[in-house]
JSON list of N, CA and C in Angstrom, two decimals:
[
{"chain": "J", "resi": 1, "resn": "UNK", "atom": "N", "xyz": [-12.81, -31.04, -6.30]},
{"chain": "J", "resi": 1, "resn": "UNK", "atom": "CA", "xyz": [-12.62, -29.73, -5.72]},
{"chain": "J", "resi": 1, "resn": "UNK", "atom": "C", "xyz": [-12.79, -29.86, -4.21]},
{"chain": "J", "resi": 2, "resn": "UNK", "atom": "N", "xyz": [-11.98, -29.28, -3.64]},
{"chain": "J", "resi": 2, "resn": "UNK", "atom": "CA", "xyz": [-12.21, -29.12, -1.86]},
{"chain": "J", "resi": 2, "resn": "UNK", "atom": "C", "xyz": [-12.15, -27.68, -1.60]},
{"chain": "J", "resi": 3, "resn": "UNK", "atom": "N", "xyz": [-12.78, -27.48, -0.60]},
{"chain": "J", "resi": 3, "resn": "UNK", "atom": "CA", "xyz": [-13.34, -26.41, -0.14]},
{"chain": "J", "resi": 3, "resn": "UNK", "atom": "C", "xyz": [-12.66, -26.28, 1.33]},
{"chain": "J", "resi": 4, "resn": "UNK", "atom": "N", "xyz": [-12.21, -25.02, 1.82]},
{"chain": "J", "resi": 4, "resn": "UNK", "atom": "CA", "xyz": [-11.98, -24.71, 2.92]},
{"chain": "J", "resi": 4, "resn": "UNK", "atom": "C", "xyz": [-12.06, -23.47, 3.96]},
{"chain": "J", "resi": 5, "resn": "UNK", "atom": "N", "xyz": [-12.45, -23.47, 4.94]},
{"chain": "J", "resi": 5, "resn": "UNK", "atom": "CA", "xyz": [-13.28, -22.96, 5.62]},
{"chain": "J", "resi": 5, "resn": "UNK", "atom": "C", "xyz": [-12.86, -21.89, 6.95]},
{"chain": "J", "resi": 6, "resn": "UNK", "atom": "N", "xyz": [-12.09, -20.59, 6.73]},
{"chain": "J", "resi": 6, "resn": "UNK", "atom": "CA", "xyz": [-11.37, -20.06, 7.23]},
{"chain": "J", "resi": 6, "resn": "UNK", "atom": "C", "xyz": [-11.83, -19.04, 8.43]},
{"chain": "J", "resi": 7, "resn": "UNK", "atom": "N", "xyz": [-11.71, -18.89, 9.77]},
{"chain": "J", "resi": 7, "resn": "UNK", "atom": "CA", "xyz": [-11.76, -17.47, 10.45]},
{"chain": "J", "resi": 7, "resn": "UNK", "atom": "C", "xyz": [-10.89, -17.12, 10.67]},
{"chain": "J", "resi": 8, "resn": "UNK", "atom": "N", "xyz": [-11.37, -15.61, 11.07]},
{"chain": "J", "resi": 8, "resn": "UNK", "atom": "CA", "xyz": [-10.42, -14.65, 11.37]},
{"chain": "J", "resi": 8, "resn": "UNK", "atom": "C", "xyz": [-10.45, -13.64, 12.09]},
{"chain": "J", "resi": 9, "resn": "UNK", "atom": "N", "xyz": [-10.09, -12.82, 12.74]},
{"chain": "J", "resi": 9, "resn": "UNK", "atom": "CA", "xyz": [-10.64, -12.17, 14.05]},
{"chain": "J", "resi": 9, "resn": "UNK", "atom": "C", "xyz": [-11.59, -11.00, 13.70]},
{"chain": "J", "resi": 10, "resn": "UNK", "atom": "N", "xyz": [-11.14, -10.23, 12.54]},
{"chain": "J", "resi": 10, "resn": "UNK", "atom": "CA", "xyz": [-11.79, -8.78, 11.94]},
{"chain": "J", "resi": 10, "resn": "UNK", "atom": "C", "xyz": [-11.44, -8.76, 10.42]},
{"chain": "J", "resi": 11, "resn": "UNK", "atom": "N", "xyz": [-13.03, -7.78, 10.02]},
{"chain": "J", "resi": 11, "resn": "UNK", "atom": "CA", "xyz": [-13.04, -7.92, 8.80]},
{"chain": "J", "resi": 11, "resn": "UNK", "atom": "C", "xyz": [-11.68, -7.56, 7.69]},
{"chain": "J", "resi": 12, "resn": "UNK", "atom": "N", "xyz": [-11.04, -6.59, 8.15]},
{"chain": "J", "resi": 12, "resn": "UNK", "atom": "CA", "xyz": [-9.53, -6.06, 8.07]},
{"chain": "J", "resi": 12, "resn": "UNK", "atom": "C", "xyz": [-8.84, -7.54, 7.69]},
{"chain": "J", "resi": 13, "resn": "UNK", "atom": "N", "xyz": [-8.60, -8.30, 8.45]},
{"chain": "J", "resi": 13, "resn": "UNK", "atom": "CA", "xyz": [-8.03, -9.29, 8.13]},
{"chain": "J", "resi": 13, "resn": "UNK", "atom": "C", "xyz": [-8.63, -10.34, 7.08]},
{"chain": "J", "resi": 14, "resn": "UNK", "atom": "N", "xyz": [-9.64, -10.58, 7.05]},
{"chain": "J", "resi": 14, "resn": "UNK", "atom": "CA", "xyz": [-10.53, -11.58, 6.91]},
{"chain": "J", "resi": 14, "resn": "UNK", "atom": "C", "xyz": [-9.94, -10.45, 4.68]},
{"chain": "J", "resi": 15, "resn": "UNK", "atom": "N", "xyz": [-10.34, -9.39, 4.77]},
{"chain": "J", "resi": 15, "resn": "UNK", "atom": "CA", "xyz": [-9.90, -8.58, 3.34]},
{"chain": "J", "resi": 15, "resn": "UNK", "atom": "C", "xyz": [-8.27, -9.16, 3.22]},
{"chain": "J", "resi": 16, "resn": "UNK", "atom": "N", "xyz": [-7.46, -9.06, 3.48]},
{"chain": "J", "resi": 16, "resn": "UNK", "atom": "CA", "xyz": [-5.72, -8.91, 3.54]},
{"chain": "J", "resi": 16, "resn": "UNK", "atom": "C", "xyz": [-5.94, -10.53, 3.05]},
{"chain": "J", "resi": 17, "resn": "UNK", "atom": "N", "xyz": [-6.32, -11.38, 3.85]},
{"chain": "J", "resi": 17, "resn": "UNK", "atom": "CA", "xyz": [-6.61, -13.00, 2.85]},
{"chain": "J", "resi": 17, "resn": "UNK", "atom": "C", "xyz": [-6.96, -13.04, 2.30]},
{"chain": "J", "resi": 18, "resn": "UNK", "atom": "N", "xyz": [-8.12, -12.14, 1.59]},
{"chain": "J", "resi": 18, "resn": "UNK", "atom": "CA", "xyz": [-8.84, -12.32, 0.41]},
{"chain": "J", "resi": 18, "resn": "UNK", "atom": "C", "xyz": [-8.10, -11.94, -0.91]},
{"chain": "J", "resi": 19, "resn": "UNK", "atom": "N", "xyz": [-7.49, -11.18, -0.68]},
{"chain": "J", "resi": 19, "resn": "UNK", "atom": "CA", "xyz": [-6.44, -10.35, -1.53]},
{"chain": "J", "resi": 19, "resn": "UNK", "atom": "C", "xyz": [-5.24, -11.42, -1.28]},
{"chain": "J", "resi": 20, "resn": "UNK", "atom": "N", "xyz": [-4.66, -12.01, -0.72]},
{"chain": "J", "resi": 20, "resn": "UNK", "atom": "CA", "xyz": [-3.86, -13.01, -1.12]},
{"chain": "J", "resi": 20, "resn": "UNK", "atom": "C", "xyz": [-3.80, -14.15, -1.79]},
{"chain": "J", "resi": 21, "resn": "UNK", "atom": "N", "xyz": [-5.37, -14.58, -1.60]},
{"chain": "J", "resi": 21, "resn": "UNK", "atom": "CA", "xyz": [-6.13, -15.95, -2.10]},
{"chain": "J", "resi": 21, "resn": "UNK", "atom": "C", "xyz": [-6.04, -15.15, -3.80]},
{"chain": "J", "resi": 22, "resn": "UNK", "atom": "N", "xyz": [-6.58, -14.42, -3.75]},
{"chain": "J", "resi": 22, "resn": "UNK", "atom": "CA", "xyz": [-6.83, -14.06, -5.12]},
{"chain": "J", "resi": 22, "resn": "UNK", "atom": "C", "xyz": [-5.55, -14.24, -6.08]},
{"chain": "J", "resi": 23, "resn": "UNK", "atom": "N", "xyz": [-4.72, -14.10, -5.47]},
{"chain": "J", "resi": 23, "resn": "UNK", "atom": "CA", "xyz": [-3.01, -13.65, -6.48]},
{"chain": "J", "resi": 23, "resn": "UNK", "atom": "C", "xyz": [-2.73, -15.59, -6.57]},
{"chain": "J", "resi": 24, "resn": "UNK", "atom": "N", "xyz": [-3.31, -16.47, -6.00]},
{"chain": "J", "resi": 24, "resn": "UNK", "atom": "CA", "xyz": [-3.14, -17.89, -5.99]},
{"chain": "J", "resi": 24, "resn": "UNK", "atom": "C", "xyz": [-3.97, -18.69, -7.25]},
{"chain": "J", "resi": 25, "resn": "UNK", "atom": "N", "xyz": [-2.80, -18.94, -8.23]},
{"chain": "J", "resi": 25, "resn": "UNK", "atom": "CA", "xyz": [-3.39, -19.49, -9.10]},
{"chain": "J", "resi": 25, "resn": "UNK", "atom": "C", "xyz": [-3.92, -21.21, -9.00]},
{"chain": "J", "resi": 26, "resn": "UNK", "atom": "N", "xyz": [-3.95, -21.57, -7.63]},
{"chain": "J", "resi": 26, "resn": "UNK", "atom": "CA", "xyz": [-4.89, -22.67, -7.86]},
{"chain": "J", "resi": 26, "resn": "UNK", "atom": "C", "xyz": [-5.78, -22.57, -6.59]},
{"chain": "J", "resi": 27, "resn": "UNK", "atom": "N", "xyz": [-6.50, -21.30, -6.64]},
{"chain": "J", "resi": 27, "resn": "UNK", "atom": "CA", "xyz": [-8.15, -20.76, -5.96]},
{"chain": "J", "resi": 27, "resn": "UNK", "atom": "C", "xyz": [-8.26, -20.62, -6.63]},
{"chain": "J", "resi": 28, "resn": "UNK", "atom": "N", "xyz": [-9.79, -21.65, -6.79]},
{"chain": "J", "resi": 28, "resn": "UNK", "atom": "CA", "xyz": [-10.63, -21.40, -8.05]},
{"chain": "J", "resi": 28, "resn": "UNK", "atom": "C", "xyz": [-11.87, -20.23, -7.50]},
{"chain": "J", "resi": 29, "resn": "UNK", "atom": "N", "xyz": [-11.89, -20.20, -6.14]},
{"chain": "J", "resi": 29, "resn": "UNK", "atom": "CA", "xyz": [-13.13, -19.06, -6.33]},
{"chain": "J", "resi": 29, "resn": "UNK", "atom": "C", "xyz": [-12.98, -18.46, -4.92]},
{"chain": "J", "resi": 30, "resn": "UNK", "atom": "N", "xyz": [-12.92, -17.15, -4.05]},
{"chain": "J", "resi": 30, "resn": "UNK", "atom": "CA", "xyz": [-13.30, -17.01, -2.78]},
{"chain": "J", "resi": 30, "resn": "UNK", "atom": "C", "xyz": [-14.35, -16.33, -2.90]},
{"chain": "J", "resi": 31, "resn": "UNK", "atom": "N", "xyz": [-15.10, -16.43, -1.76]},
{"chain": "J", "resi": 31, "resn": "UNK", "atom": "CA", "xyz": [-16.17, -15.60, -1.27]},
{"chain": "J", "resi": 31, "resn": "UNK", "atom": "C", "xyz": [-16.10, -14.76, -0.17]},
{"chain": "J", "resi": 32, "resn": "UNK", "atom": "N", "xyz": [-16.71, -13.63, -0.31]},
{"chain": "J", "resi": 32, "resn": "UNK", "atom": "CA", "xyz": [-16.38, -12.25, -0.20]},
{"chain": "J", "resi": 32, "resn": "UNK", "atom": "C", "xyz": [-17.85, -12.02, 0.51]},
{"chain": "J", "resi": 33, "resn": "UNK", "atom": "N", "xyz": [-18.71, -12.76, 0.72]},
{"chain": "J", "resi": 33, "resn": "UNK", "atom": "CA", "xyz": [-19.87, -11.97, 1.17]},
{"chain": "J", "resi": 33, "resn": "UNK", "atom": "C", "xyz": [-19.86, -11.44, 3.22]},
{"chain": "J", "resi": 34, "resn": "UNK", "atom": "N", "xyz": [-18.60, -12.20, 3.77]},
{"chain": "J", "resi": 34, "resn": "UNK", "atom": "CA", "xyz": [-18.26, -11.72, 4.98]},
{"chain": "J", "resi": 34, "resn": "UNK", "atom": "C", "xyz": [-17.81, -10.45, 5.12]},
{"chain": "J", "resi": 35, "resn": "UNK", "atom": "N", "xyz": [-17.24, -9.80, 3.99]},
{"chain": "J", "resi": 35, "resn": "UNK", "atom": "CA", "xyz": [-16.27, -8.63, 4.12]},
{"chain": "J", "resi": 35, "resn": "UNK", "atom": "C", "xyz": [-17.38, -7.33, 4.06]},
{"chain": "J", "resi": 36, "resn": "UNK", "atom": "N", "xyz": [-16.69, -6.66, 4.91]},
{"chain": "J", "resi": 36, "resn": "UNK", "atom": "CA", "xyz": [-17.61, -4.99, 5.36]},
{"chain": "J", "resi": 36, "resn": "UNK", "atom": "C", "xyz": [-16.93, -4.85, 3.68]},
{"chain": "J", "resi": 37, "resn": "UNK", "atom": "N", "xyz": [-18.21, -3.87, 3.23]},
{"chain": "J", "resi": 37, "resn": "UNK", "atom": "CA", "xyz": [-17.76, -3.00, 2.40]},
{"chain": "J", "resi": 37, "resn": "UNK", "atom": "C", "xyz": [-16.97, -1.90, 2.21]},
{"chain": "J", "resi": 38, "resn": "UNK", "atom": "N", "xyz": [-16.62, -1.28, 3.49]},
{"chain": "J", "resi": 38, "resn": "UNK", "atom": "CA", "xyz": [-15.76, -0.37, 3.97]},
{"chain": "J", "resi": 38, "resn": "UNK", "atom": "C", "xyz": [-14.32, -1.25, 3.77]},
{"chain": "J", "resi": 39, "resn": "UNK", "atom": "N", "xyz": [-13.93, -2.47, 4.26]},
{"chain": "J", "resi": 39, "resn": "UNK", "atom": "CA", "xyz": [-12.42, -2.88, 3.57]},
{"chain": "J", "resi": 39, "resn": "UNK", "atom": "C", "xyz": [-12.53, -3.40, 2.29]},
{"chain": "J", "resi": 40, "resn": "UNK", "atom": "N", "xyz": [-13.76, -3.71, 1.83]},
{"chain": "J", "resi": 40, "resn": "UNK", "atom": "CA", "xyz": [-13.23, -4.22, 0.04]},
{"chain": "J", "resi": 40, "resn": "UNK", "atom": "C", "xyz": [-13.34, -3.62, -0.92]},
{"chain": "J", "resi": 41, "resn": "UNK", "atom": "N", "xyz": [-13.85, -2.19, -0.59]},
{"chain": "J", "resi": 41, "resn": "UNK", "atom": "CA", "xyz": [-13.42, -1.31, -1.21]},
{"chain": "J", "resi": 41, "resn": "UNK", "atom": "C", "xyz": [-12.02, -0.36, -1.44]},
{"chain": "J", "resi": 42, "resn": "UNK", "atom": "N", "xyz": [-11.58, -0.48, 0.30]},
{"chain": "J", "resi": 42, "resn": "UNK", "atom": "CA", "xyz": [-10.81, 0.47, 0.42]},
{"chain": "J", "resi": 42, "resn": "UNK", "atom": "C", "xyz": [-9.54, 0.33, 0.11]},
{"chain": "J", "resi": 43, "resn": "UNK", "atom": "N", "xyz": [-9.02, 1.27, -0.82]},
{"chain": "J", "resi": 43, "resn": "UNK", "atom": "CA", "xyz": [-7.78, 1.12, -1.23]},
{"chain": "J", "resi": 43, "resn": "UNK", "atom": "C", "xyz": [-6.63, 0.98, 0.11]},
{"chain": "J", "resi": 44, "resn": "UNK", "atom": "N", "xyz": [-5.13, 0.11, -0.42]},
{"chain": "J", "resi": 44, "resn": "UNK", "atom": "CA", "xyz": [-4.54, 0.18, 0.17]},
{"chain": "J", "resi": 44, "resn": "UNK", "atom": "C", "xyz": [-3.21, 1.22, 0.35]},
{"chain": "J", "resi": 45, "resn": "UNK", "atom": "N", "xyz": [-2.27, 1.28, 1.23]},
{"chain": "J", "resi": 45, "resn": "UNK", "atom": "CA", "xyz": [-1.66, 2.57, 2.09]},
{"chain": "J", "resi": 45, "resn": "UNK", "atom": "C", "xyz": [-0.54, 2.69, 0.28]},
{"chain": "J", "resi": 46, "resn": "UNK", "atom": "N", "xyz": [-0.41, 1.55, -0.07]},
{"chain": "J", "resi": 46, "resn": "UNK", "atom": "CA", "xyz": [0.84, 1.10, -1.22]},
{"chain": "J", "resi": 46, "resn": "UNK", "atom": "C", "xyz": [0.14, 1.90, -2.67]},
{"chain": "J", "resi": 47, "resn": "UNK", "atom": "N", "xyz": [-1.61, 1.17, -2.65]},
{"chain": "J", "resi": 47, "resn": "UNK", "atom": "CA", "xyz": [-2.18, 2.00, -4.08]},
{"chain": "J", "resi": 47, "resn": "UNK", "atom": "C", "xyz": [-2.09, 3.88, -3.51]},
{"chain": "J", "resi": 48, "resn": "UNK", "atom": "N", "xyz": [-2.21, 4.22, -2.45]},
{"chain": "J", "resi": 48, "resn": "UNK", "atom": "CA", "xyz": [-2.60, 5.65, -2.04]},
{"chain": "J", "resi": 48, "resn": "UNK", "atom": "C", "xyz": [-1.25, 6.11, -2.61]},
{"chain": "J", "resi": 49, "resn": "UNK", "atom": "N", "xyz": [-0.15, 5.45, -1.96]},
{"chain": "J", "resi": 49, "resn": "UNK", "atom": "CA", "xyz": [1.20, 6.32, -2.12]},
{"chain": "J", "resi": 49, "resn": "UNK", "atom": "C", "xyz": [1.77, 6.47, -3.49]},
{"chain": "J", "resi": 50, "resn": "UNK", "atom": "N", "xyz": [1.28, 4.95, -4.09]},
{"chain": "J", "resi": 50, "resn": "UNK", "atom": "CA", "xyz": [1.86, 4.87, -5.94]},
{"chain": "J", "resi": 50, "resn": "UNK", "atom": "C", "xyz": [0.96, 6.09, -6.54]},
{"chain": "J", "resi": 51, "resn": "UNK", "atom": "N", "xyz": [-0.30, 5.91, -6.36]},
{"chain": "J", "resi": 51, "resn": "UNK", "atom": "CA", "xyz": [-1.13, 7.27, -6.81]},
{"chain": "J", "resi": 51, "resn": "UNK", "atom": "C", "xyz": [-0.62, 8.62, -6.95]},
{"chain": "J", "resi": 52, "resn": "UNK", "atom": "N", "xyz": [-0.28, 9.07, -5.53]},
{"chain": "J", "resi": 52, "resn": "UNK", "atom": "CA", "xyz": [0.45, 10.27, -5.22]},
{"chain": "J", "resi": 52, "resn": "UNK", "atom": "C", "xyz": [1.51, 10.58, -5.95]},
{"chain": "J", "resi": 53, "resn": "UNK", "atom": "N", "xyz": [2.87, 9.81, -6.05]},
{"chain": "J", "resi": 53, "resn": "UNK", "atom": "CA", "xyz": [3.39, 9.80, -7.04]},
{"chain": "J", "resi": 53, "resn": "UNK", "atom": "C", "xyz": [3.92, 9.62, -8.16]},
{"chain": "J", "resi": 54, "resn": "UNK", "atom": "N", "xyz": [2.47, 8.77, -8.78]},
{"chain": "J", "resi": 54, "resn": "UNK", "atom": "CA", "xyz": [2.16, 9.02, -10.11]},
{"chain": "J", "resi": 54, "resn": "UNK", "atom": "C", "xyz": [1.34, 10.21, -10.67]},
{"chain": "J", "resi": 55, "resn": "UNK", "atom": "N", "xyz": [0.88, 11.20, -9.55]},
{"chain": "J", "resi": 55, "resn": "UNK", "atom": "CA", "xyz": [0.35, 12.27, -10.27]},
{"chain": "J", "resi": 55, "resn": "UNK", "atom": "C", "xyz": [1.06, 13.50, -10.32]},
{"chain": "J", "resi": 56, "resn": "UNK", "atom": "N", "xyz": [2.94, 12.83, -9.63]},
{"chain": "J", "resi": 56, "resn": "UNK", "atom": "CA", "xyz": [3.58, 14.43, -9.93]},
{"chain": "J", "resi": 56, "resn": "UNK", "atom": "C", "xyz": [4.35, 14.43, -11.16]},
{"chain": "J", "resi": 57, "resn": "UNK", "atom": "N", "xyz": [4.38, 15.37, -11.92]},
{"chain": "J", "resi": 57, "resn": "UNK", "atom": "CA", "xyz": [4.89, 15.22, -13.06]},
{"chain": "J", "resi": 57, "resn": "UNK", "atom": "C", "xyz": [6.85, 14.76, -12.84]},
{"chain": "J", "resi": 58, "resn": "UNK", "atom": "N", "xyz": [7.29, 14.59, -13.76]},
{"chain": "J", "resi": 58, "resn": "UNK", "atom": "CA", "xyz": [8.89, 14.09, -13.72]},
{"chain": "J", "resi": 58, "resn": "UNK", "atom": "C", "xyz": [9.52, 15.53, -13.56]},
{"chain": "J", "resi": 59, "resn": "UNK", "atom": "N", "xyz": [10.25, 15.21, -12.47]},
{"chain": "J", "resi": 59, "resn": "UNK", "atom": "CA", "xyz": [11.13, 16.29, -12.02]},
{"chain": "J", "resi": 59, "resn": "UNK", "atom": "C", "xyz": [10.78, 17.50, -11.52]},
{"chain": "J", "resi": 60, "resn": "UNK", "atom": "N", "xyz": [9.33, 17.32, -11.33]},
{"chain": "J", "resi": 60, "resn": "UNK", "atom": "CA", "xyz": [8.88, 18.20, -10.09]},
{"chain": "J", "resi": 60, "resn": "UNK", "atom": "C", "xyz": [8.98, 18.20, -9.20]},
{"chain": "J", "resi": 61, "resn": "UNK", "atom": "N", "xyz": [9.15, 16.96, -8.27]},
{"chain": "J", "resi": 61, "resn": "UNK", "atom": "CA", "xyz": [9.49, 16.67, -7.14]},
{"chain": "J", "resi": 61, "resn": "UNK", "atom": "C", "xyz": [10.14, 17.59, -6.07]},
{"chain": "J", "resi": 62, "resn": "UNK", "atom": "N", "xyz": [11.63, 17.81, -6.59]},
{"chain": "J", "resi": 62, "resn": "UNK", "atom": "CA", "xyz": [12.70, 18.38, -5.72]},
{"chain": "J", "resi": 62, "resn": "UNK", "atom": "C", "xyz": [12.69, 19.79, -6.54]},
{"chain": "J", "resi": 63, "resn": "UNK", "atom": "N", "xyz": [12.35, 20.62, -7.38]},
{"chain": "J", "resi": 63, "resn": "UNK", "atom": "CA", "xyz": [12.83, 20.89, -8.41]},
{"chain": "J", "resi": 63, "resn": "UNK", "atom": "C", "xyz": [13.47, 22.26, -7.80]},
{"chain": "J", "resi": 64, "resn": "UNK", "atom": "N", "xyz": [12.85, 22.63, -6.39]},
{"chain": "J", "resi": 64, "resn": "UNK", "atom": "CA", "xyz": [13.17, 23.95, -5.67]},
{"chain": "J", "resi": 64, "resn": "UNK", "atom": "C", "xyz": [14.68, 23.55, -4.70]},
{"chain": "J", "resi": 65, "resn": "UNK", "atom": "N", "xyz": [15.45, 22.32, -4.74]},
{"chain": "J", "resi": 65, "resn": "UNK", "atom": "CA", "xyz": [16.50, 22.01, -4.47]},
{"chain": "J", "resi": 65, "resn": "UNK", "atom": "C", "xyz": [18.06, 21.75, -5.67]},
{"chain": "J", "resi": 66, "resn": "UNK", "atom": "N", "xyz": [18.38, 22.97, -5.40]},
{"chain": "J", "resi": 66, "resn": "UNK", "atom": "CA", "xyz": [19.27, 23.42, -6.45]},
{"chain": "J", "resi": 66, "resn": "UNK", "atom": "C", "xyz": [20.49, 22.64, -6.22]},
{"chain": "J", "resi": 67, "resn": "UNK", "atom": "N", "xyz": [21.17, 22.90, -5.25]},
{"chain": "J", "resi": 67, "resn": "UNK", "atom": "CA", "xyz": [22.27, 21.86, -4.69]},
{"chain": "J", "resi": 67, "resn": "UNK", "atom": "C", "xyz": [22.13, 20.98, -3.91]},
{"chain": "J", "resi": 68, "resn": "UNK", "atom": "N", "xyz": [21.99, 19.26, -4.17]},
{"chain": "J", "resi": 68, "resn": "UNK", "atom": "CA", "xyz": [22.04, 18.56, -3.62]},
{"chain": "J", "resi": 68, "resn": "UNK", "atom": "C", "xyz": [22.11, 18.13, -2.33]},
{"chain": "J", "resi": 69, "resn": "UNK", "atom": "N", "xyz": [23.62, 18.07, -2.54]},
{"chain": "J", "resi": 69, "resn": "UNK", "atom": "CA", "xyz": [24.64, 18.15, -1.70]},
{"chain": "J", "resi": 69, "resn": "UNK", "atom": "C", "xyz": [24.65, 19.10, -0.10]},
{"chain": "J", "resi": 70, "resn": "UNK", "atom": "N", "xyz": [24.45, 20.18, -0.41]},
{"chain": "J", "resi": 70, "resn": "UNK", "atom": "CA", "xyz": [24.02, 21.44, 0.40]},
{"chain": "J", "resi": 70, "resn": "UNK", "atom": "C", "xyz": [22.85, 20.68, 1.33]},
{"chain": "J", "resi": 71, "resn": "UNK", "atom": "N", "xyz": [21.76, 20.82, 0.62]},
{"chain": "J", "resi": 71, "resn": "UNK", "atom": "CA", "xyz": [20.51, 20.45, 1.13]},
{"chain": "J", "resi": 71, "resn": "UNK", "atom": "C", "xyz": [20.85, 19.33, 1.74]},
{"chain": "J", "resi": 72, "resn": "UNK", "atom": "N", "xyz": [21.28, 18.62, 1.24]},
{"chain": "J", "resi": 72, "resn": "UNK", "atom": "CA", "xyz": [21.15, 17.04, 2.06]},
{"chain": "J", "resi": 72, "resn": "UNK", "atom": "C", "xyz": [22.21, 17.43, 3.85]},
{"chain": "J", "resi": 73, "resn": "UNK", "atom": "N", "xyz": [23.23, 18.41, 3.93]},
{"chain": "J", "resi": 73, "resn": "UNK", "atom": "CA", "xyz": [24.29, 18.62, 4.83]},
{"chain": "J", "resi": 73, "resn": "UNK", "atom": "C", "xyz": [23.01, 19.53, 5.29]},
{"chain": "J", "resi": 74, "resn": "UNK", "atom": "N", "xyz": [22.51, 20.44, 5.44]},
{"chain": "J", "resi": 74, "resn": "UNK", "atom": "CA", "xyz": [21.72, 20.89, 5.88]},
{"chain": "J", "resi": 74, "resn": "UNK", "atom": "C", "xyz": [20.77, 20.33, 6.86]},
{"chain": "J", "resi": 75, "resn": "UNK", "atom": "N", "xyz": [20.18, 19.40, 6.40]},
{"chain": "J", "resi": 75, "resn": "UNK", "atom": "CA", "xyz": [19.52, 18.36, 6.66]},
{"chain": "J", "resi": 75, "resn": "UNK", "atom": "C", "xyz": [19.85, 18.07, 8.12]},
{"chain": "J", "resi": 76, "resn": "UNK", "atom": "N", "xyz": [21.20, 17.34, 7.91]},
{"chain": "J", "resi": 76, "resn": "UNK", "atom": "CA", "xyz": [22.27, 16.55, 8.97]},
{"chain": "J", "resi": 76, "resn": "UNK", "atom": "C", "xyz": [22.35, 17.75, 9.93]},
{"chain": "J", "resi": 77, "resn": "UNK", "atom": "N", "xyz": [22.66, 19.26, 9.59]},
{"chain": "J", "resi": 77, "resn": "UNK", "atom": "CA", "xyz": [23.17, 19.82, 10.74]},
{"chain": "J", "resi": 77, "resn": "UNK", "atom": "C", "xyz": [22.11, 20.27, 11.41]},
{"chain": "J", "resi": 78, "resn": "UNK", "atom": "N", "xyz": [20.53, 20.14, 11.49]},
{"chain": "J", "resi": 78, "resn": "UNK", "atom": "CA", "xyz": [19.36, 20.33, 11.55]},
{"chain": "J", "resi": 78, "resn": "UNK", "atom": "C", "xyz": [19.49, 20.15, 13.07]},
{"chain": "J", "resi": 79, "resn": "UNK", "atom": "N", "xyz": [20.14, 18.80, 13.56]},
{"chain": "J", "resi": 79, "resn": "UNK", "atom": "CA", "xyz": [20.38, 18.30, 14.81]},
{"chain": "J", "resi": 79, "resn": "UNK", "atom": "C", "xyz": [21.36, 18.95, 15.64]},
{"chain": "J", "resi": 80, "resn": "UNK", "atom": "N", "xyz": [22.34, 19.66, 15.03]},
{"chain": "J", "resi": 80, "resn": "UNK", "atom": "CA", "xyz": [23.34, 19.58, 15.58]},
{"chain": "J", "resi": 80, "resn": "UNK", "atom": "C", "xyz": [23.28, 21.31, 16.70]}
]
C-alpha cells in the first residue's frame, strides 16, 4: 500500500477531492480529519437543485401555462 500526501489551498477544495477520491475504486481509505465540518456536511448546489425538483409533483411545474407556444413568443417579445 502507498500512501499519498496532498495540499490544497481551502477547506472547500481540500472537500471537492475528497468527494472525488471517494468515487475511485482503487482508494482504499481517505482521511477527512482536515475538513471544516461546515463543507463535509454541506450539501452540494446539484443535491439542492435535484431535491427541489424532486419535491414537485409531475406536471405541476408549468401547469398555469396553457399554450406553449404563446408563452414561449411572449417570452422573446419581452425584449423587443
Amino acid at each position: 500500500m502507498t500512501t499519498l500526501r496532498v495540499t490544497v489551498y481551502d477547506a472547500i477544495n481540500a472537500y471537492f477531492l475528497s468527494v472525488v477520491l471517494h468515487t475511485m475504486r482503487f482508494v482504499k481509505k481517505v482521511e477527512e480529519e482536515f475538513l471544516s465540518a461546515k463543507y463535509s456536511k454541506q450539501t452540494t448546489q446539484f443535491q439542492n437543485l435535484k431535491k427541489l425538483l424532486n419535491s414537485v409533483k409531475k406536471g405541476e411545474m408549468f401547469k398555469e401555462i396553457k399554450d406553449p407556444v404563446q408563452w414561449q413568443k411572449s417570452l422573446r417579445n419581452e425584449w423587443e
